[in-house]
Amino acid sequence: MTQNKIWIDEICNNSRYGLQGEIIVKHNSKYQEIIILDTKDYGMALMLDGCWMTTDQGEKYYHECLVHPALSSLKNPSKILIIGGGDGGTLRECLKYKKVNYLDLVEIDEDVIKISKKYLKSIGGESWSDKRLKININDGFQWVKNIKKNYYDAIIIDSSDPSYFSNKLFSSEFYLECKRILKKNGILATQSASPESFKRIHIEIYLSLKKLFKNCATMYSFVPFYPSGLWSWTFASDTENDFLKNNYEEIKPIEKSCEIWNYKFQEGAFKMIPSKILREISILENDN
Ligand code: SPD
């Protein structure tokens, strides 16, 4: 790294989450400002419109938790939809499952994929050329409306935080379409923001999904440089059985390939619900 190091902060509410490094890319796409910062401790870091999306060294805390609770609970995770996921991390984790034979990745911003392929090689890597992958440059909300019912085994929503163009991906209307295009035993997984920095949004995501699906549960863990560090992922399905019970024979090699996720970690993370969140959810549920 040269001497041109600067600090870049994500400002969320009244707090800053900062990394020091050299700016490698600063580009305005049709949708957003894209920055790649070369940092000493976290490798390349991707920022979209002022929010940290991922870092070479921290991304596994996020992508492993988004994908494995969902895919490892399915007997036959064959057809998968990823909404967003332009850095390739969610894709990489999904492709670890041999039973996945088709994967649609729907990303609205083509430039995020182009830049990630070039500068975040350690994240997407070879996954981008996997024959099972079909990249669709499209709006995720429109995409789900146009798919026939009972189509996917899993839908994985790897969105940015709510903003003027990602808001729709947090709406009940969108979740209802997802439910329609999921197979009977299918599962939806979504990043569900920070219970600390985005408490209202976090609770809304859970309650919206809980209304629509028979089973719904949230797991909590840490993601470096995301606001407050404490993050969450919510899973929903209409199966009669507890979808959090893992019955997948490929699970051991997948656990071995992961840096963060394993089944025991998952069990704990689903129980790690902050008391204040439990209380608020219970009050809101009783109000309705
Ligand atoms: N605060 C950022 C939340 C973004 C979650 N998705 C990021 C994309 C990483 N694949």
mmCIF file with all atom_site columns, N, CA and C and ligand atoms in Angstrom, residues 10 46 48 51-54 59 62-63 66 84-90 123 157-161 191 193 198 225-227 231, ligand 1:
data_model
loop_
_atom_site.group_PDB
_atom_site.id
_atom_site.type_symbol
_atom_site.label_atom_id
_atom_site.label_alt_id
_atom_site.label_comp_id
_atom_site.label_asym_id
_atom_site.label_entity_id
_atom_site.label_seq_id
_atom_site.pdbx_PDB_ins_code
_atom_site.Cartn_x
_atom_site.Cartn_y
_atom_site.Cartn_z
_atom_site.occupancy
_atom_site.B_iso_or_equiv
_atom_site.pdbx_formal_charge
_atom_site.auth_seq_id
_atom_site.auth_comp_id
_atom_site.auth_asym_id
_atom_site.auth_atom_id
_atom_site.pdbx_PDB_model_num
ATOM   1   N N  . GLU A 1 10  ? -18.472 4.851   7.746  1.00 0.00 ? 10  GLU A N  1
ATOM   2   C CA . GLU A 1 10  ? -19.928 4.780   7.538  1.00 0.00 ? 10  GLU A CA 1
ATOM   3   C C  . GLU A 1 10  ? -20.528 5.540   8.698  1.00 0.00 ? 10  GLU A C  1
ATOM   4   N N  . LEU A 1 46  ? -15.668 -3.069  0.462  1.00 0.00 ? 46  LEU A N  1
ATOM   5   C CA . LEU A 1 46  ? -16.641 -2.505  -0.492 1.00 0.00 ? 46  LEU A CA 1
ATOM   6   C C  . LEU A 1 46  ? -17.649 -1.640  0.259  1.00 0.00 ? 46  LEU A C  1
ATOM   7   N N  . LEU A 1 48  ? -21.061 0.857   -0.432 1.00 0.00 ? 48  LEU A N  1
ATOM   8   C CA . LEU A 1 48  ? -22.083 1.341   -1.372 1.00 0.00 ? 48  LEU A CA 1
ATOM   9   C C  . LEU A 1 48  ? -22.855 2.478   -0.718 1.00 0.00 ? 48  LEU A C  1
ATOM   10  N N  . CYS A 1 51  ? -22.281 2.970   2.932  1.00 0.00 ? 51  CYS A N  1
ATOM   11  C CA . CYS A 1 51  ? -22.439 1.852   3.880  1.00 0.00 ? 51  CYS A CA 1
ATOM   12  C C  . CYS A 1 51  ? -21.469 0.727   3.533  1.00 0.00 ? 51  CYS A C  1
ATOM   13  N N  . TRP A 1 52  ? -20.784 0.242   4.541  1.00 0.00 ? 52  TRP A N  1
ATOM   14  C CA . TRP A 1 52  ? -19.894 -0.911  4.316  1.00 0.00 ? 52  TRP A CA 1
ATOM   15  C C  . TRP A 1 52  ? -20.727 -2.136  3.968  1.00 0.00 ? 52  TRP A C  1
ATOM   16  N N  . MET A 1 53  ? -20.385 -2.771  2.882  1.00 0.00 ? 53  MET A N  1
ATOM   17  C CA . MET A 1 53  ? -21.090 -3.980  2.464  1.00 0.00 ? 53  MET A CA 1
ATOM   18  C C  . MET A 1 53  ? -20.311 -5.221  2.840  1.00 0.00 ? 53  MET A C  1
ATOM   19  N N  . THR A 1 54  ? -19.003 -5.173  2.617  1.00 0.00 ? 54  THR A N  1
ATOM   20  C CA . THR A 1 54  ? -18.225 -6.367  2.879  1.00 0.00 ? 54  THR A CA 1
ATOM   21  C C  . THR A 1 54  ? -16.741 -6.034  2.916  1.00 0.00 ? 54  THR A C  1
ATOM   22  N N  . GLU A 1 59  ? -16.010 -10.889 5.646  1.00 0.00 ? 59  GLU A N  1
ATOM   23  C CA . GLU A 1 59  ? -17.248 -11.268 4.942  1.00 0.00 ? 59  GLU A CA 1
ATOM   24  C C  . GLU A 1 59  ? -17.839 -12.595 5.385  1.00 0.00 ? 59  GLU A C  1
ATOM   25  N N  . TYR A 1 62  ? -20.702 -12.769 7.779  1.00 0.00 ? 62  TYR A N  1
ATOM   26  C CA . TYR A 1 62  ? -22.024 -12.446 7.230  1.00 0.00 ? 62  TYR A CA 1
ATOM   27  C C  . TYR A 1 62  ? -22.545 -13.548 6.298  1.00 0.00 ? 62  TYR A C  1
ATOM   28  N N  . HIS A 1 63  ? -21.742 -13.909 5.286  1.00 0.00 ? 63  HIS A N  1
ATOM   29  C CA . HIS A 1 63  ? -22.270 -14.805 4.239  1.00 0.00 ? 63  HIS A CA 1
ATOM   30  C C  . HIS A 1 63  ? -22.548 -16.212 4.750  1.00 0.00 ? 63  HIS A C  1
ATOM   31  N N  . LEU A 1 66  ? -25.857 -16.222 6.583  1.00 0.00 ? 66  LEU A N  1
ATOM   32  C CA . LEU A 1 66  ? -27.032 -16.002 5.736  1.00 0.00 ? 66  LEU A CA 1
ATOM   33  C C  . LEU A 1 66  ? -27.430 -17.292 5.007  1.00 0.00 ? 66  LEU A C  1
ATOM   34  N N  . GLY A 1 84  ? -29.822 -9.704  -4.832 1.00 0.00 ? 84  GLY A N  1
ATOM   35  C CA . GLY A 1 84  ? -28.664 -8.898  -4.415 1.00 0.00 ? 84  GLY A CA 1
ATOM   36  C C  . GLY A 1 84  ? -27.426 -9.763  -4.529 1.00 0.00 ? 84  GLY A C  1
ATOM   37  N N  . GLY A 1 85  ? -26.555 -9.655  -3.535 1.00 0.00 ? 85  GLY A N  1
ATOM   38  C CA . GLY A 1 85  ? -25.404 -10.577 -3.505 1.00 0.00 ? 85  GLY A CA 1
ATOM   39  C C  . GLY A 1 85  ? -24.360 -10.308 -4.564 1.00 0.00 ? 85  GLY A C  1
ATOM   40  N N  . GLY A 1 86  ? -24.247 -9.056  -5.007 1.00 0.00 ? 86  GLY A N  1
ATOM   41  C CA . GLY A 1 86  ? -23.325 -8.717  -6.094 1.00 0.00 ? 86  GLY A CA 1
ATOM   42  C C  . GLY A 1 86  ? -21.853 -8.898  -5.793 1.00 0.00 ? 86  GLY A C  1
ATOM   43  N N  . ASP A 1 87  ? -21.480 -9.114  -4.542 1.00 0.00 ? 87  ASP A N  1
ATOM   44  C CA . ASP A 1 87  ? -20.054 -9.343  -4.248 1.00 0.00 ? 87  ASP A CA 1
ATOM   45  C C  . ASP A 1 87  ? -19.652 -10.807 -4.411 1.00 0.00 ? 87  ASP A C  1
ATOM   46  N N  . GLY A 1 88  ? -20.637 -11.705 -4.507 1.00 0.00 ? 88  GLY A N  1
ATOM   47  C CA . GLY A 1 88  ? -20.320 -13.119 -4.776 1.00 0.00 ? 88  GLY A CA 1
ATOM   48  C C  . GLY A 1 88  ? -20.177 -14.006 -3.550 1.00 0.00 ? 88  GLY A C  1
ATOM   49  N N  . GLY A 1 89  ? -20.230 -13.450 -2.357 1.00 0.00 ? 89  GLY A N  1
ATOM   50  C CA . GLY A 1 89  ? -20.019 -14.258 -1.147 1.00 0.00 ? 89  GLY A CA 1
ATOM   51  C C  . GLY A 1 89  ? -21.160 -15.231 -0.875 1.00 0.00 ? 89  GLY A C  1
ATOM   52  N N  . THR A 1 90  ? -22.380 -14.763 -1.048 1.00 0.00 ? 90  THR A N  1
ATOM   53  C CA . THR A 1 90  ? -23.543 -15.626 -0.826 1.00 0.00 ? 90  THR A CA 1
ATOM   54  C C  . THR A 1 90  ? -23.553 -16.738 -1.874 1.00 0.00 ? 90  THR A C  1
ATOM   55  N N  . ILE A 1 123 ? -13.496 -13.184 -2.541 1.00 0.00 ? 123 ILE A N  1
ATOM   56  C CA . ILE A 1 123 ? -14.885 -13.428 -2.104 1.00 0.00 ? 123 ILE A CA 1
ATOM   57  C C  . ILE A 1 123 ? -15.630 -14.310 -3.114 1.00 0.00 ? 123 ILE A C  1
ATOM   58  N N  . ILE A 1 157 ? -32.070 -13.435 0.499  1.00 0.00 ? 157 ILE A N  1
ATOM   59  C CA . ILE A 1 157 ? -32.109 -11.992 0.238  1.00 0.00 ? 157 ILE A CA 1
ATOM   60  C C  . ILE A 1 157 ? -30.880 -11.341 0.863  1.00 0.00 ? 157 ILE A C  1
ATOM   61  N N  . ASP A 1 158 ? -29.951 -11.010 -0.008 1.00 0.00 ? 158 ASP A N  1
ATOM   62  C CA . ASP A 1 158 ? -28.681 -10.411 0.418  1.00 0.00 ? 158 ASP A CA 1
ATOM   63  C C  . ASP A 1 158 ? -28.709 -8.943  0.009  1.00 0.00 ? 158 ASP A C  1
ATOM   64  N N  . SER A 1 159 ? -29.593 -8.202  0.653  1.00 0.00 ? 159 SER A N  1
ATOM   65  C CA . SER A 1 159 ? -29.823 -6.810  0.236  1.00 0.00 ? 159 SER A CA 1
ATOM   66  C C  . SER A 1 159 ? -28.909 -5.857  0.991  1.00 0.00 ? 159 SER A C  1
ATOM   67  N N  . SER A 1 160 ? -28.905 -4.603  0.524  1.00 0.00 ? 160 SER A N  1
ATOM   68  C CA . SER A 1 160 ? -28.292 -3.525  1.309  1.00 0.00 ? 160 SER A CA 1
ATOM   69  C C  . SER A 1 160 ? -29.256 -3.199  2.440  1.00 0.00 ? 160 SER A C  1
ATOM   70  N N  . ASP A 1 161 ? -28.887 -2.231  3.260  1.00 0.00 ? 161 ASP A N  1
ATOM   71  C CA . ASP A 1 161 ? -29.834 -1.761  4.267  1.00 0.00 ? 161 ASP A CA 1
ATOM   72  C C  . ASP A 1 161 ? -30.961 -1.025  3.538  1.00 0.00 ? 161 ASP A C  1
ATOM   73  N N  . GLN A 1 191 ? -31.104 -11.136 5.290  1.00 0.00 ? 191 GLN A N  1
ATOM   74  C CA . GLN A 1 191 ? -30.380 -10.358 6.302  1.00 0.00 ? 191 GLN A CA 1
ATOM   75  C C  . GLN A 1 191 ? -31.446 -9.499  6.956  1.00 0.00 ? 191 GLN A C  1
ATOM   76  N N  . ALA A 1 193 ? -30.857 -6.949  9.409  1.00 0.00 ? 193 ALA A N  1
ATOM   77  C CA . ALA A 1 193 ? -30.308 -5.725  10.006 1.00 0.00 ? 193 ALA A CA 1
ATOM   78  C C  . ALA A 1 193 ? -29.873 -5.900  11.473 1.00 0.00 ? 193 ALA A C  1
ATOM   79  N N  . PHE A 1 198 ? -30.642 -0.666  13.945 1.00 0.00 ? 198 PHE A N  1
ATOM   80  C CA . PHE A 1 198 ? -31.856 -0.555  13.112 1.00 0.00 ? 198 PHE A CA 1
ATOM   81  C C  . PHE A 1 198 ? -32.979 -1.335  13.779 1.00 0.00 ? 198 PHE A C  1
ATOM   82  N N  . PHE A 1 225 ? -17.618 -4.058  11.202 1.00 0.00 ? 225 PHE A N  1
ATOM   83  C CA . PHE A 1 225 ? -17.869 -2.798  10.485 1.00 0.00 ? 225 PHE A CA 1
ATOM   84  C C  . PHE A 1 225 ? -19.311 -2.555  10.078 1.00 0.00 ? 225 PHE A C  1
ATOM   85  N N  . TYR A 1 226 ? -20.208 -3.483  10.341 1.00 0.00 ? 226 TYR A N  1
ATOM   86  C CA . TYR A 1 226 ? -21.617 -3.152  10.161 1.00 0.00 ? 226 TYR A CA 1
ATOM   87  C C  . TYR A 1 226 ? -22.043 -2.351  11.395 1.00 0.00 ? 226 TYR A C  1
ATOM   88  N N  . PRO A 1 227 ? -22.989 -1.428  11.239 1.00 0.00 ? 227 PRO A N  1
ATOM   89  C CA . PRO A 1 227 ? -23.351 -0.574  12.383 1.00 0.00 ? 227 PRO A CA 1
ATOM   90  C C  . PRO A 1 227 ? -23.648 -1.365  13.660 1.00 0.00 ? 227 PRO A C  1
ATOM   91  N N  . TRP A 1 231 ? -25.434 -8.146  14.334 1.00 0.00 ? 231 TRP A N  1
ATOM   92  C CA . TRP A 1 231 ? -26.252 -8.258  13.121 1.00 0.00 ? 231 TRP A CA 1
ATOM   93  C C  . TRP A 1 231 ? -27.227 -9.422  13.254 1.00 0.00 ? 231 TRP A C  1
HETATM 94  N N1 . SPD B 2 .   ? -24.995 -2.785  6.664  1.00 0.00 ? 1   SPD B N1 1
HETATM 95  C C1 . SPD B 2 .   ? -24.811 -3.517  5.487  1.00 0.00 ? 1   SPD B C1 1
HETATM 96  C C2 . SPD B 2 .   ? -25.745 -4.637  5.315  1.00 0.00 ? 1   SPD B C2 1
HETATM 97  C C3 . SPD B 2 .   ? -25.559 -5.212  3.982  1.00 0.00 ? 1   SPD B C3 1
HETATM 98  C C4 . SPD B 2 .   ? -25.917 -6.603  3.884  1.00 0.00 ? 1   SPD B C4 1
HETATM 99  N N2 . SPD B 2 .   ? -25.639 -7.107  2.591  1.00 0.00 ? 1   SPD B N2 1
HETATM 100 C C5 . SPD B 2 .   ? -24.335 -6.818  2.171  1.00 0.00 ? 1   SPD B C5 1
HETATM 101 C C6 . SPD B 2 .   ? -23.931 -7.500  0.972  1.00 0.00 ? 1   SPD B C6 1
HETATM 102 C C7 . SPD B 2 .   ? -22.890 -8.491  1.272  1.00 0.00 ? 1   SPD B C7 1
HETATM 103 N N3 . SPD B 2 .   ? -22.984 -9.567  0.389  1.00 0.00 ? 1   SPD B N3 1
#
